[in-house]
Amino acid sequence: MNSSPRSVLLVPVHHAASGVATLVLARRPDGVRTGVAFASVAALERALGVGQPRLAMGLSALRGMLAEVGVHGVQVDPEAMARPASALPAVS
């Protein structure tokens, strides 16, 4: 089965010191965790900034990975996301 370019999404990830990439998750306003993905580099950079690490994958692969950790929704092209606490500068 071939994937068309439109079926490939950009999924933001965090890179651990060990080199392992983990998916970025978000919370909906009701507190439920959800996966996030973007249809273009421009949309990802508008939401998360230039240089955000990402992987390219199909929606079904992303849904499968998220299901393994009990997450069942995916938001595509969220307009804005808060940066994870680990990405914020330390306050002294």
CSV table of C-alpha atoms in Angstrom, one decimal:
chain,number,residue,atom,x,y,z
A,1,MET,CA,0.0,0.0,0.0
A,2,ASN,CA,1.5,3.3,-1.0
A,3,SER,CA,1.1,6.4,1.1
A,4,SER,CA,0.4,9.6,-0.7
A,5,PRO,CA,2.2,12.8,0.5
A,6,ARG,CA,-1.1,14.1,1.9
A,7,SER,CA,-1.4,11.1,4.2
A,8,VAL,CA,1.9,11.7,5.9
A,9,LEU,CA,1.8,13.9,9.0
A,10,LEU,CA,4.5,15.6,10.9
A,11,VAL,CA,4.4,14.5,14.6
A,12,PRO,CA,6.3,16.6,17.2
A,13,VAL,CA,8.7,14.6,19.4
A,14,HIS,CA,11.0,15.1,22.4
A,15,HIS,CA,14.5,13.5,22.2
A,16,ALA,CA,15.7,12.0,25.5
A,17,ALA,CA,19.4,12.1,26.4
A,18,SER,CA,19.4,8.4,25.6
A,19,GLY,CA,18.5,9.3,22.0
A,20,VAL,CA,14.9,7.9,22.3
A,21,ALA,CA,12.2,10.0,20.6
A,22,THR,CA,8.9,10.3,22.5
A,23,LEU,CA,5.7,11.7,21.0
A,24,VAL,CA,4.5,15.1,22.2
A,25,LEU,CA,1.0,14.9,23.8
A,26,ALA,CA,-1.4,17.7,24.6
A,27,ARG,CA,-4.5,18.1,26.7
A,28,ARG,CA,-7.8,19.1,25.5
A,29,PRO,CA,-9.7,21.8,27.5
A,30,ASP,CA,-11.6,18.9,29.3
A,31,GLY,CA,-8.2,17.5,30.4
A,32,VAL,CA,-8.2,14.4,28.1
A,33,ARG,CA,-4.8,13.6,26.6
A,34,THR,CA,-4.5,13.7,22.9
A,35,GLY,CA,-1.9,13.2,20.2
A,36,VAL,CA,-0.9,16.1,17.9
A,37,ALA,CA,0.2,16.1,14.3
A,38,PHE,CA,0.7,18.7,11.6
A,39,ALA,CA,0.0,18.6,7.8
A,40,SER,CA,2.9,21.0,7.0
A,41,VAL,CA,6.2,22.2,8.4
A,42,ALA,CA,4.7,25.8,8.4
A,43,ALA,CA,1.8,24.7,10.6
A,44,LEU,CA,4.1,22.9,13.0
A,45,GLU,CA,6.5,25.8,13.3
A,46,ARG,CA,3.6,28.3,13.9
A,47,ALA,CA,2.4,26.2,16.8
A,48,LEU,CA,5.7,25.0,18.3
A,49,GLY,CA,8.4,27.1,16.9
A,50,VAL,CA,11.2,26.7,14.4
A,51,GLY,CA,13.5,23.7,15.1
A,52,GLN,CA,10.8,21.5,16.8
A,53,PRO,CA,12.0,17.9,16.4
A,54,ARG,CA,9.5,15.8,14.4
A,55,LEU,CA,8.9,12.5,12.7
A,56,ALA,CA,6.9,11.9,9.6
A,57,MET,CA,4.3,9.1,9.8
A,58,GLY,CA,0.8,8.1,8.7
A,59,LEU,CA,-2.2,8.8,10.8
A,60,SER,CA,-2.9,5.0,11.3
A,61,ALA,CA,0.7,4.5,12.6
A,62,LEU,CA,0.3,7.5,14.9
A,63,ARG,CA,-3.0,6.2,16.2
A,64,GLY,CA,-1.5,2.8,16.9
A,65,MET,CA,1.4,4.2,18.8
A,66,LEU,CA,-0.9,6.4,20.9
A,67,ALA,CA,-3.3,3.5,21.6
A,68,GLU,CA,-0.4,1.7,23.3
A,69,VAL,CA,-0.3,4.4,26.0
A,70,GLY,CA,-4.1,4.8,26.3
A,71,VAL,CA,-4.5,7.9,24.1
A,72,HIS,CA,-7.3,7.7,21.6
A,73,GLY,CA,-7.5,11.1,19.9
A,74,VAL,CA,-5.4,13.1,17.5
A,75,GLN,CA,-5.6,16.8,16.9
A,76,VAL,CA,-4.3,17.8,13.4
A,77,ASP,CA,-3.0,21.3,13.0
A,78,PRO,CA,-3.7,22.8,16.4
A,79,GLU,CA,-3.2,26.5,16.0
A,80,ALA,CA,-1.4,27.1,19.2
A,81,MET,CA,0.2,24.9,21.9
A,82,ALA,CA,1.9,25.7,25.1
A,83,ARG,CA,5.5,24.7,25.2
A,84,PRO,CA,6.2,21.7,27.5
A,85,ALA,CA,7.6,22.7,30.9
A,86,SER,CA,11.0,21.1,30.0
A,87,ALA,CA,11.3,23.5,27.0
A,88,LEU,CA,10.8,26.6,29.2
A,89,PRO,CA,13.8,28.5,30.6
A,90,ALA,CA,14.5,28.0,34.3
A,91,VAL,CA,13.2,30.7,36.6
A,92,SER,CA,15.6,31.8,39.4
